[in-house]
Tab-separated table of C-alpha atoms in Angstrom:
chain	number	residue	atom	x	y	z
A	1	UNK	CA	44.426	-23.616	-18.695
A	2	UNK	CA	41.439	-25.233	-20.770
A	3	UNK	CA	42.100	-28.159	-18.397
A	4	UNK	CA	41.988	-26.643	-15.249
A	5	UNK	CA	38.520	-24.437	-16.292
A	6	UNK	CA	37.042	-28.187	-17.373
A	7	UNK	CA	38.143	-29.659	-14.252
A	8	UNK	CA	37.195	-26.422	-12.211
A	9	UNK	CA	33.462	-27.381	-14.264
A	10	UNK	CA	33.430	-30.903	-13.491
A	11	UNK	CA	33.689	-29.709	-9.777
A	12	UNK	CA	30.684	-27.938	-9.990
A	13	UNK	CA	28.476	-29.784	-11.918
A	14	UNK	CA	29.082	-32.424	-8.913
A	15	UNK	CA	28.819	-30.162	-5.895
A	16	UNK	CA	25.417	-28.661	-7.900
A	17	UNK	CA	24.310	-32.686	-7.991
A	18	UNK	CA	25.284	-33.862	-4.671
A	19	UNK	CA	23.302	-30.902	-3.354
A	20	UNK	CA	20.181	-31.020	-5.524
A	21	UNK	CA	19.765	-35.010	-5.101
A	22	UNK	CA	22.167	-35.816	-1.941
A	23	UNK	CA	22.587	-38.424	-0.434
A	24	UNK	CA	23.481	-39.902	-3.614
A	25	UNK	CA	25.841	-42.595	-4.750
A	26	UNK	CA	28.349	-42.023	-7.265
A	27	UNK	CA	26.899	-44.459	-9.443
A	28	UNK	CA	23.908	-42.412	-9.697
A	29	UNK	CA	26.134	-39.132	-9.537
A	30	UNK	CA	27.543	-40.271	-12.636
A	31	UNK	CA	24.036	-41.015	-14.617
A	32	UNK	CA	22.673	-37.554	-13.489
A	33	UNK	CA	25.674	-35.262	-14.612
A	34	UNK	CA	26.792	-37.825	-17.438
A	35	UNK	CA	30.068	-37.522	-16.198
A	36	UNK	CA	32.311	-40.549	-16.531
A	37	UNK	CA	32.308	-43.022	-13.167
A	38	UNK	CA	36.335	-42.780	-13.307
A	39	UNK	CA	36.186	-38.900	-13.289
A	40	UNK	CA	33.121	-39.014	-10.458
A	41	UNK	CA	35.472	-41.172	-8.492
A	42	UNK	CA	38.684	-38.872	-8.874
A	43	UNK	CA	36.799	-35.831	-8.449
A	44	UNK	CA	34.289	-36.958	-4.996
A	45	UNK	CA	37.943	-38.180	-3.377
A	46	UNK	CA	39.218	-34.644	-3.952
A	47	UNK	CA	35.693	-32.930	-1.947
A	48	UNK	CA	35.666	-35.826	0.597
A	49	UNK	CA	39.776	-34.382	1.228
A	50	UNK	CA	38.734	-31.134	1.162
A	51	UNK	CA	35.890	-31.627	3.311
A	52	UNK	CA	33.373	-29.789	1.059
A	53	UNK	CA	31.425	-33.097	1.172
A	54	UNK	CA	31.163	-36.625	3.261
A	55	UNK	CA	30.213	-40.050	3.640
A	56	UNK	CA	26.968	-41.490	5.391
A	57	UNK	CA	25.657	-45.069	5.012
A	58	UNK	CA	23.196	-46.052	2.676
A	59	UNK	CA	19.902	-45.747	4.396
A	60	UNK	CA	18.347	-49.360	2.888
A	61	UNK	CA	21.636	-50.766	4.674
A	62	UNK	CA	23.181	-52.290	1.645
A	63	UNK	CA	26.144	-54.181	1.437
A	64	UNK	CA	29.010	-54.343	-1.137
A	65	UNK	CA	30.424	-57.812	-2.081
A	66	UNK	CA	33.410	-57.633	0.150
A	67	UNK	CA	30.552	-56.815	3.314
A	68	UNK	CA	31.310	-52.889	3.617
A	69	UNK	CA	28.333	-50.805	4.032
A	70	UNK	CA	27.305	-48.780	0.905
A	71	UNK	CA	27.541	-45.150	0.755
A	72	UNK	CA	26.280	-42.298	-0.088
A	73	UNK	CA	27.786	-38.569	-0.789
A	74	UNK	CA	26.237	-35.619	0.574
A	75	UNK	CA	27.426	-31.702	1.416
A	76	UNK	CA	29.517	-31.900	5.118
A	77	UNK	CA	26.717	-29.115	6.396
A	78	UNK	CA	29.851	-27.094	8.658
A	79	UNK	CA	32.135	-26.643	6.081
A	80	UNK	CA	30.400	-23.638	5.094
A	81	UNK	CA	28.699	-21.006	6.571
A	82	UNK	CA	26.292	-17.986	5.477
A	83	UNK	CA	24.436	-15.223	6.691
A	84	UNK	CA	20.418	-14.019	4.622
A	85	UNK	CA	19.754	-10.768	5.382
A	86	UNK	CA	16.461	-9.112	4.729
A	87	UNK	CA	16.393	-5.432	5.018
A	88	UNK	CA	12.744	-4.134	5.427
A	89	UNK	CA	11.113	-0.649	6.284
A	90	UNK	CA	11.929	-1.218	10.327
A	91	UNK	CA	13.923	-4.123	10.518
A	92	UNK	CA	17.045	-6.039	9.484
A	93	UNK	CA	16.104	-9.782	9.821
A	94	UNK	CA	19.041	-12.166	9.533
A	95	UNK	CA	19.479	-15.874	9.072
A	96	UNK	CA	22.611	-17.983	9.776
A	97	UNK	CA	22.826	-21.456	7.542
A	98	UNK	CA	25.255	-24.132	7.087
A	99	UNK	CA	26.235	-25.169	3.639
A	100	UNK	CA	23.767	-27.496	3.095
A	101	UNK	CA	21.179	-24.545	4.083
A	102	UNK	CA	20.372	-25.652	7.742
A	103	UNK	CA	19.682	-22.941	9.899
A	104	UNK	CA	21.825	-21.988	12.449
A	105	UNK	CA	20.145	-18.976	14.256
A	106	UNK	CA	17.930	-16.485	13.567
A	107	UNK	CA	17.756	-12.922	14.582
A	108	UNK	CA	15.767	-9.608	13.946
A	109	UNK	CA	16.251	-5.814	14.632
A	110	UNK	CA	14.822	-2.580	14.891
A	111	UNK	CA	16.516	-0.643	12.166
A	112	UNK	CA	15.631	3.375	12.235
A	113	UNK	CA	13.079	4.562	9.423
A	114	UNK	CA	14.594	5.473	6.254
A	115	UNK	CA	16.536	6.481	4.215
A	116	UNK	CA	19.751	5.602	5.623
A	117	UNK	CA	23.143	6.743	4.336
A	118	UNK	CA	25.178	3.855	2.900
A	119	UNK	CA	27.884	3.236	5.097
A	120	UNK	CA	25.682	3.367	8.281
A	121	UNK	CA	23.180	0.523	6.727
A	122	UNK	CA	26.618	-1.173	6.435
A	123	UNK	CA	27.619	-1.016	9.675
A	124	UNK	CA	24.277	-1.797	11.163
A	125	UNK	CA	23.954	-4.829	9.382
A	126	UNK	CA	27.426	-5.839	10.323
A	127	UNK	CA	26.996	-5.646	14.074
A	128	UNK	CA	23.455	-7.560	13.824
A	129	UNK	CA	25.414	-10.026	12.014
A	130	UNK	CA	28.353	-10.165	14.181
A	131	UNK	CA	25.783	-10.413	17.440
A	132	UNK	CA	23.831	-13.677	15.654
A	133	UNK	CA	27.626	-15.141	14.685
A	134	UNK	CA	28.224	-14.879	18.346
A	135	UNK	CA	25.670	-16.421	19.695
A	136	UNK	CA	26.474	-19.855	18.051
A	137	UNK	CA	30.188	-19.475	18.152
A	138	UNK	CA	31.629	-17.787	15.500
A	139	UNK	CA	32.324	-14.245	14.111
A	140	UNK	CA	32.201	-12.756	10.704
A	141	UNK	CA	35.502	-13.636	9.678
A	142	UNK	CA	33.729	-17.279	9.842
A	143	UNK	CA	30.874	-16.248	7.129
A	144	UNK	CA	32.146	-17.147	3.327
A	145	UNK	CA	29.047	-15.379	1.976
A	146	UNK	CA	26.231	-12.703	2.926
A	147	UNK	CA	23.511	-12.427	1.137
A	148	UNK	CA	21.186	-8.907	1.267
A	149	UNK	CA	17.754	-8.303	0.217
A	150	UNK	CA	17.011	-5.050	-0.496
A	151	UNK	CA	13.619	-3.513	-1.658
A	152	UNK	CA	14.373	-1.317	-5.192
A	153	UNK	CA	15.603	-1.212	-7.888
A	154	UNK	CA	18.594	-3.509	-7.913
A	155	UNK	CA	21.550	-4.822	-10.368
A	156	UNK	CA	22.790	-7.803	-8.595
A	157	UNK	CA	25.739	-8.441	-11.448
A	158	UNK	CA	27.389	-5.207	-10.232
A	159	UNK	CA	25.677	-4.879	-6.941
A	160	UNK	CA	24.594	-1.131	-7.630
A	161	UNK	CA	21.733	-0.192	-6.163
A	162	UNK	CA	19.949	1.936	-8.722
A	163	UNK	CA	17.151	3.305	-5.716
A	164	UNK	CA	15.679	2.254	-2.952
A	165	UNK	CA	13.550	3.328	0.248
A	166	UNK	CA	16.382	1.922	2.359
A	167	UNK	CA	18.900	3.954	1.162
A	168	UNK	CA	19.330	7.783	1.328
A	169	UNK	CA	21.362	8.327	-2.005
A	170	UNK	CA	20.972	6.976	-5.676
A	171	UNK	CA	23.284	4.682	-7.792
A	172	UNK	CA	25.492	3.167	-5.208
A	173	UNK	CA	27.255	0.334	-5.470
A	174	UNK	CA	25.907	-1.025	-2.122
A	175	UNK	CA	27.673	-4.606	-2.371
A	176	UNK	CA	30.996	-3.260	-2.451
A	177	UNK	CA	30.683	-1.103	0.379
A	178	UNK	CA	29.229	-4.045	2.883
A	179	UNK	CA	31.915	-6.748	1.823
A	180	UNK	CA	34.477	-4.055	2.840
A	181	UNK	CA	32.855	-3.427	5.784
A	182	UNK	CA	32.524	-7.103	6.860
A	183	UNK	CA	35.260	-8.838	5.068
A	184	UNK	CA	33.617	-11.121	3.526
A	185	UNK	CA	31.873	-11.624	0.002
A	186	UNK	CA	28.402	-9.826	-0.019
A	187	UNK	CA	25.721	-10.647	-2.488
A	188	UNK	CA	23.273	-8.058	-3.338
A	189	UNK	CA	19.611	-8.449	-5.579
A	190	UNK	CA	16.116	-7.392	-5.269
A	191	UNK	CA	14.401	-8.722	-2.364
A	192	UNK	CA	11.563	-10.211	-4.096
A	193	UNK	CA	13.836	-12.039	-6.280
A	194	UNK	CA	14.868	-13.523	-3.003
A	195	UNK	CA	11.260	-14.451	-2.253
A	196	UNK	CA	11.354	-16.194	-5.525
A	197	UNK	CA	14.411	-17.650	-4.673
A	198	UNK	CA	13.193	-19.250	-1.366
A	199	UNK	CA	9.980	-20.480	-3.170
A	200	UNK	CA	11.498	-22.196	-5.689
A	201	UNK	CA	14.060	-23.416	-3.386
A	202	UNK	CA	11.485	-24.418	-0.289
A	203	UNK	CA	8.194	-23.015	-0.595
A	204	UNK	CA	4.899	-23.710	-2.834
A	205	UNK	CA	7.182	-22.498	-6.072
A	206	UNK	CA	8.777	-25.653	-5.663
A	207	UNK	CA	8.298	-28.423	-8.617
A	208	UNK	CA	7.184	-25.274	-10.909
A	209	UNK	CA	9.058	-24.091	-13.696
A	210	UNK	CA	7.523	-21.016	-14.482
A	211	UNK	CA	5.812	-19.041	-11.704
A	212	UNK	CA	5.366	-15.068	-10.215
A	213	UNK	CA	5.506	-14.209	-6.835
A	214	UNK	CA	4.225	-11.053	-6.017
A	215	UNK	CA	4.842	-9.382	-2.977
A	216	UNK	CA	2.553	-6.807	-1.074
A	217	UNK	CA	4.042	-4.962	2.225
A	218	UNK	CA	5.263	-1.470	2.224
A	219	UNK	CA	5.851	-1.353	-1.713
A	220	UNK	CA	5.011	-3.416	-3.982
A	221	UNK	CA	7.071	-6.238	-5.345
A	222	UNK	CA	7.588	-9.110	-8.037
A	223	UNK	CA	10.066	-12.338	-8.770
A	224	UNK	CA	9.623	-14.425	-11.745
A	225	UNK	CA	10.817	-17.446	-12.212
A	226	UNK	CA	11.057	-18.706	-16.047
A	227	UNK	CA	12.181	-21.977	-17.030
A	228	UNK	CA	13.616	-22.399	-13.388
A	229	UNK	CA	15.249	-19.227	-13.574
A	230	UNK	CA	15.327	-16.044	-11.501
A	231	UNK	CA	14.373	-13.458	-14.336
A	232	UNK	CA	15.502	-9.677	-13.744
A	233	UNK	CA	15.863	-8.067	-16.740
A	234	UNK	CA	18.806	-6.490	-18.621
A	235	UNK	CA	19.498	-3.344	-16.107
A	236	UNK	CA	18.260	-5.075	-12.923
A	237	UNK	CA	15.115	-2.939	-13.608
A	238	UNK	CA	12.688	-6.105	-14.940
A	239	UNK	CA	9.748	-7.396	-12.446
A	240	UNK	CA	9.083	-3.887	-11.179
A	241	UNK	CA	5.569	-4.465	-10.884
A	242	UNK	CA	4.624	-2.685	-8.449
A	243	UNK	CA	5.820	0.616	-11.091
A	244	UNK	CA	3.408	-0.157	-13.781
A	245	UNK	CA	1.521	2.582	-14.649
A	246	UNK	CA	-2.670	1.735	-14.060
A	247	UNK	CA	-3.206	5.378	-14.255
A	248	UNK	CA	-1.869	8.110	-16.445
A	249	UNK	CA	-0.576	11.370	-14.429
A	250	UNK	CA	-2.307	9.822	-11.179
A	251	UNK	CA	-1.175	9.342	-7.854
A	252	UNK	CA	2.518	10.048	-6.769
A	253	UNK	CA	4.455	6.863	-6.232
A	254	UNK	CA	7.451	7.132	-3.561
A	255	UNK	CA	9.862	6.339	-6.694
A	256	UNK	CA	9.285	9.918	-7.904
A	257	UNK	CA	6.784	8.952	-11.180
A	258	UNK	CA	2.925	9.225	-10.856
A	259	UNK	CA	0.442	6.664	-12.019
A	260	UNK	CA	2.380	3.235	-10.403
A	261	UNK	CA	0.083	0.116	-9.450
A	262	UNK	CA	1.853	0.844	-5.370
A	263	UNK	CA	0.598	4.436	-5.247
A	264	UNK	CA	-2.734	2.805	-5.092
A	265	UNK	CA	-2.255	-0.889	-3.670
A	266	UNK	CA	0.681	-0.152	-1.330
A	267	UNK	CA	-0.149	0.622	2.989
A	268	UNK	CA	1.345	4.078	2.562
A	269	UNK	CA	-0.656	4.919	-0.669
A	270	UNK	CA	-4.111	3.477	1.587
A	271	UNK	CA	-3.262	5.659	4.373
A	272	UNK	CA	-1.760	8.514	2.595
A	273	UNK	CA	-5.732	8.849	0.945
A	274	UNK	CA	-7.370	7.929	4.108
A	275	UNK	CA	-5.457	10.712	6.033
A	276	UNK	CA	-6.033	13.301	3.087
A	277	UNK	CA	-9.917	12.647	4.212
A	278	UNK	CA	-9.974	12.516	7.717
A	279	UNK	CA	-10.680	8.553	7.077
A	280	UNK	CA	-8.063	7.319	10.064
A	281	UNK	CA	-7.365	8.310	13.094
A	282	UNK	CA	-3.458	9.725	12.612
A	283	UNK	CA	-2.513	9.578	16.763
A	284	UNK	CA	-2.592	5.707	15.735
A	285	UNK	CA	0.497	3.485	14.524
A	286	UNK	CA	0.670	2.805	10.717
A	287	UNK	CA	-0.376	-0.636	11.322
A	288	UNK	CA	-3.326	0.511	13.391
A	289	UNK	CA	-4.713	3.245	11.233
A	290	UNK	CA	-4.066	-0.047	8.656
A	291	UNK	CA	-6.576	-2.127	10.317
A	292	UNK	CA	-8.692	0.803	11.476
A	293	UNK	CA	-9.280	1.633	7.868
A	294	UNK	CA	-10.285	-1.693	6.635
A	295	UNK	CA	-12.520	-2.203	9.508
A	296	UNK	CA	-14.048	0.791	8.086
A	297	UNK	CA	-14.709	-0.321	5.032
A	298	UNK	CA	-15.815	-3.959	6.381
A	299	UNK	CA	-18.382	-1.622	8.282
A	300	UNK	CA	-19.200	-0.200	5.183
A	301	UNK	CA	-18.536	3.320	5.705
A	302	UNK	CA	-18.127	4.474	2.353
A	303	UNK	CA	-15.103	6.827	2.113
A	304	UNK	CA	-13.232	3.274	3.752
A	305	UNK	CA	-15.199	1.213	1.379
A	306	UNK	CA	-13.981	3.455	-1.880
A	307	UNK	CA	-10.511	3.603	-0.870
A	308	UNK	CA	-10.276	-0.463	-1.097
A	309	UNK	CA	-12.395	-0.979	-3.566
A	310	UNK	CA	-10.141	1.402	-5.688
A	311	UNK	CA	-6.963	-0.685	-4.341
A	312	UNK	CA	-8.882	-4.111	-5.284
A	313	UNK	CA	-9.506	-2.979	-8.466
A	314	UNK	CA	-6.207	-1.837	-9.416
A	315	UNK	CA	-4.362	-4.637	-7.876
A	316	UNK	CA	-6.832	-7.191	-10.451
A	317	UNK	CA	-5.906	-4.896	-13.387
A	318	UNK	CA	-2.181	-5.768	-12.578
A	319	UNK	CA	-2.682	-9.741	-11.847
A	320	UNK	CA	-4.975	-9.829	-15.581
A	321	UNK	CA	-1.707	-7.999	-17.296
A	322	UNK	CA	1.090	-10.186	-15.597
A	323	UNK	CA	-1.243	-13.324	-16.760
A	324	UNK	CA	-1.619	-11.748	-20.390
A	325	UNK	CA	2.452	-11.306	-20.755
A	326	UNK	CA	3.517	-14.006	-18.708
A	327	UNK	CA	0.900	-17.085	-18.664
A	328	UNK	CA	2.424	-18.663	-15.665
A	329	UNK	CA	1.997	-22.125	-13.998
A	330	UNK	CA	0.953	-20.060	-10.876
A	331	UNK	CA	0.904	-16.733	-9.532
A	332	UNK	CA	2.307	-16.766	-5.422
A	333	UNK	CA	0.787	-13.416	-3.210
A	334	UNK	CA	2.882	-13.228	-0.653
A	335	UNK	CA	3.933	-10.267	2.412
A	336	UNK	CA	2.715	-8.942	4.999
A	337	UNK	CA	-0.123	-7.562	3.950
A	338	UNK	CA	-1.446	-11.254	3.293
A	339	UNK	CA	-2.488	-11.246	6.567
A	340	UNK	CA	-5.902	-9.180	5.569
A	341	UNK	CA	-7.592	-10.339	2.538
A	342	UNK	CA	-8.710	-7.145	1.062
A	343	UNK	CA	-6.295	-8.265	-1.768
A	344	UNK	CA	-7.220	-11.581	-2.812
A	345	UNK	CA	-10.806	-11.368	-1.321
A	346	UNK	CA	-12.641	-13.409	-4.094
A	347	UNK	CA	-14.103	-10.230	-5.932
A	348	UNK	CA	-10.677	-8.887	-6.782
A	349	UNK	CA	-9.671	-12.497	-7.802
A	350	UNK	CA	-13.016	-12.731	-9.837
A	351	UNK	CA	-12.068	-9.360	-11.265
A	352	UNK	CA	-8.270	-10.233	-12.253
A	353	UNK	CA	-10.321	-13.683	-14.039
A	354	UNK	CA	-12.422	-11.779	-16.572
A	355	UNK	CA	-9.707	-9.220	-17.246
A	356	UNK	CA	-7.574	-12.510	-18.580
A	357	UNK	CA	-7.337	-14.102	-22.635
A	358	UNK	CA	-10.045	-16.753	-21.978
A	359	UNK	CA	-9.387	-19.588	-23.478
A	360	UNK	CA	-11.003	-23.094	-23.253
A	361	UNK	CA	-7.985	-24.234	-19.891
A	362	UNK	CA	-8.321	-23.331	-16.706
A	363	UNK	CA	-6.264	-19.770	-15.446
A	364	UNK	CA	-3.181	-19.707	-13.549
A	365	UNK	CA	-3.772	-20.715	-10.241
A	366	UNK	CA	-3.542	-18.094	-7.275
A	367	UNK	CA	-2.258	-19.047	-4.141
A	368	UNK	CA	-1.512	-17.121	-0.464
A	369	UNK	CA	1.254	-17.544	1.036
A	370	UNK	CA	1.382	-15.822	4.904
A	371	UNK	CA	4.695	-15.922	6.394
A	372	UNK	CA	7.279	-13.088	8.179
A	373	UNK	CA	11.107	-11.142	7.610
A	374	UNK	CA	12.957	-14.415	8.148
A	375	UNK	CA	11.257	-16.289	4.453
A	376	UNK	CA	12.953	-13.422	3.184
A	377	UNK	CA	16.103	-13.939	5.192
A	378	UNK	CA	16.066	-17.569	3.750
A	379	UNK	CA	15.879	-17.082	0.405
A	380	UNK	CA	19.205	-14.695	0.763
A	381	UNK	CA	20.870	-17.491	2.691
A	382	UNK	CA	19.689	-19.331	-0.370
A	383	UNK	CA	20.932	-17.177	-2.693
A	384	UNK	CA	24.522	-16.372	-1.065
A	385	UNK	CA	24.660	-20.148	-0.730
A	386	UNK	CA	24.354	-20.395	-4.515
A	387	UNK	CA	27.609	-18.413	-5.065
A	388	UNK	CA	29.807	-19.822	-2.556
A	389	UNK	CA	28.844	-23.385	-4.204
A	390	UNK	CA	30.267	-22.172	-7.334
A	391	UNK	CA	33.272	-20.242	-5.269
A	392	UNK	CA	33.875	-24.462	-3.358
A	393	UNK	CA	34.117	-25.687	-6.761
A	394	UNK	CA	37.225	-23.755	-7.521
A	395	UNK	CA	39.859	-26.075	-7.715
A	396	UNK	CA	42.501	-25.476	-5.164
A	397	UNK	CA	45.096	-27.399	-6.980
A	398	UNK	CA	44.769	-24.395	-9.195
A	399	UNK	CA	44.796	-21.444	-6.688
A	400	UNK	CA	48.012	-22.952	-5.480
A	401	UNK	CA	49.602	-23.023	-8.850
């Protein structure tokens, strides 16, 4: 048994290699894992069989002494494949990839306003899944992993969902109910730990160690990374920044408490202030009474200008406390609200600065980073892809026995 679990190990130290640093020969395979060049040699032959990985020539065309081309190992991209879904306000966004994250096909959805009862998000995010599978080919049955993004308050060890705006009922164990429904493994977290995820993976978090995303659309999110890992707390409650209180007994947050950073930064808190005034015009769409109210205030009509001045301000007061506890590398603003700049206009940035321990070294740098639902739908590819790496590297020999 200890045998098997160390070979089971070696497996996926390799696969985790070959896909960090592929191509790669096993020479180098064997001076990166400091696994022995006999074991790197058994093991590779018994992936190349299975067909979790593959050969390609060496791209500077080298030759061994008996005239063979070198080669390299990387991941055989079909033998796996994975579905990212991102489940937002209005829309499911999906994203197929192979298993060396490729994508295969994109697709997104209306999805009805929530809440939505459990077992009808399922089956709606089944059928958009099942529709994109088609469309290249294959069907669910062909998935080995789904990964879901939900916003909320998420334990992605036991795939509960604590709450969220997506969902109509509290403390269900959301994971369990869509891998039933689709038949394959489903993989549940936070979808700003996602965000991290597909920063750190592919976007400017790459090459940091320690960095915060934070996320601004119809909430308010946050993923840190800390020494190159996703950190979310003990109960799958930690990076909940956008429920810090900035306000004792103030506004009422759509999580049921008063005083959170989103009751004043958030697009529904805006407009929920603006309406109470007669500051928008309510006929409108959310996303026009959005931009109606910040050409308001750009006008500088002051009733506009007050409302996000007050959201600038309170939105600084929460970047100056995540650098205080955290002192990251860099701090990421990311959503769809980074398509105005009300938020990182260089006053509130300014503002966050003096509100920071100054010491004689620069502050974390703040960067933008504009982009739509299928980012998110990457980093769950991303992050199912991370679990069915671990689920290749079971030894079959084993299952068998």
């Amino acid at each position: 048994m200890a045998f098997g679990h160390q070979r089971e190990q070696g497996r996926r130290v390799l696969l985790r290699a070959i896909e960090r640093h592929g191509p790669i020969p096993r020479i180098d395979l064997s001076q990166v894992t400091g696994i022995s060049r006999a074991t790197v040699t058994t093991t590779t032959a018994d992936l190349l069989r299975e067909g979790l990985i593959e050969e390609v020539p060496r791209q500077d065309g080298a030759e061994t002494s008996r005239g063979r081309p070198r080669v390299d190992l990387k991941l055989r991209g079909d033998a796996h494949c994975v579905a990212g879904i991102k489940v937002s306000d209005t829309t499911i966004s999906v994203m197929l990839s192979d298993f060396v994250g490729t994508e295969l096909a994109s697709l997104d959805v209306d999805l009805p306003k929530g809440p939505n009862a459990a077992d009808a998000l399922a089956d709606r995010i089944a059928n958009v899944v099942q529709t994109l599978a088609e469309s290249i080919g294959k069907n669910l049955s062909d998935l080995s992993g789904v990964g879901v993004g939900l916003a909320g308050i998420v334990d992605a060890q036991n795939g509960t969902v604590y709450w969220s705006p997506s969902l109509s009922a509290r403390n269900i164990n959301f994971r369990d109910i869509l891998s039933l429904r689709m038949g394959v493994p489903a993989f549940l977290d936070n979808d700003a730990n996602l965000v991290a995820m597909a920063e750190k993976s592919f976007g400017l978090g790459r090459g940091h160690s320690d960095f915060i995303v934070v996320i601004i659309e119809s909430g308010v999110g946050m993923g840190i990374v800390l020494n190159d890992q996703i950190y979310r707390g003990t109960r799958g409650c930690g990076a909940e920044f956008g429920h810090t209180k900035v306000q004792l007994a103030g506004a009422l947050c759509r999580c049921g408490q008063r005083g959170c950073l989103e009751a004043y930064v958030a697009d529904y808190a805006m407009l929920r202030e603006a309406a109470s005034v007669g500051a928008i015009d309510q006929t409108l769409s959310p996303t026009k009474q959005f931009e109606q109210l910040l050409a308001a205030a750009k006008a500088q009509d002051p009733t506009a200008e007050t409302i996000v001045a007050r959201a600038g301000h309170m939105f600084a007061l929460g970047l100056a406390n995540l650098v205080n506890v955290f002192d990251p590398e860099l701090i990421i603003l990311a959503g769809e609200q980074m398509k105005f700049d009300h938020l990182y206009a260089e006053e509130v940035i300014a503002e966050m600065r003096k509100s920071i321990v100054q010491i004689d070294k620069a502050p974390p740098e703040v960067v933008i980073h504009k982009w739509g639902n299928q980012m998110w739908a990457s980093g769950a590819a991303a992050y199912a892809l991370d679990f069915v790496y671990d689920m290749a590297a079971k030894d079959v020999r084993e299952d068998a026995g």
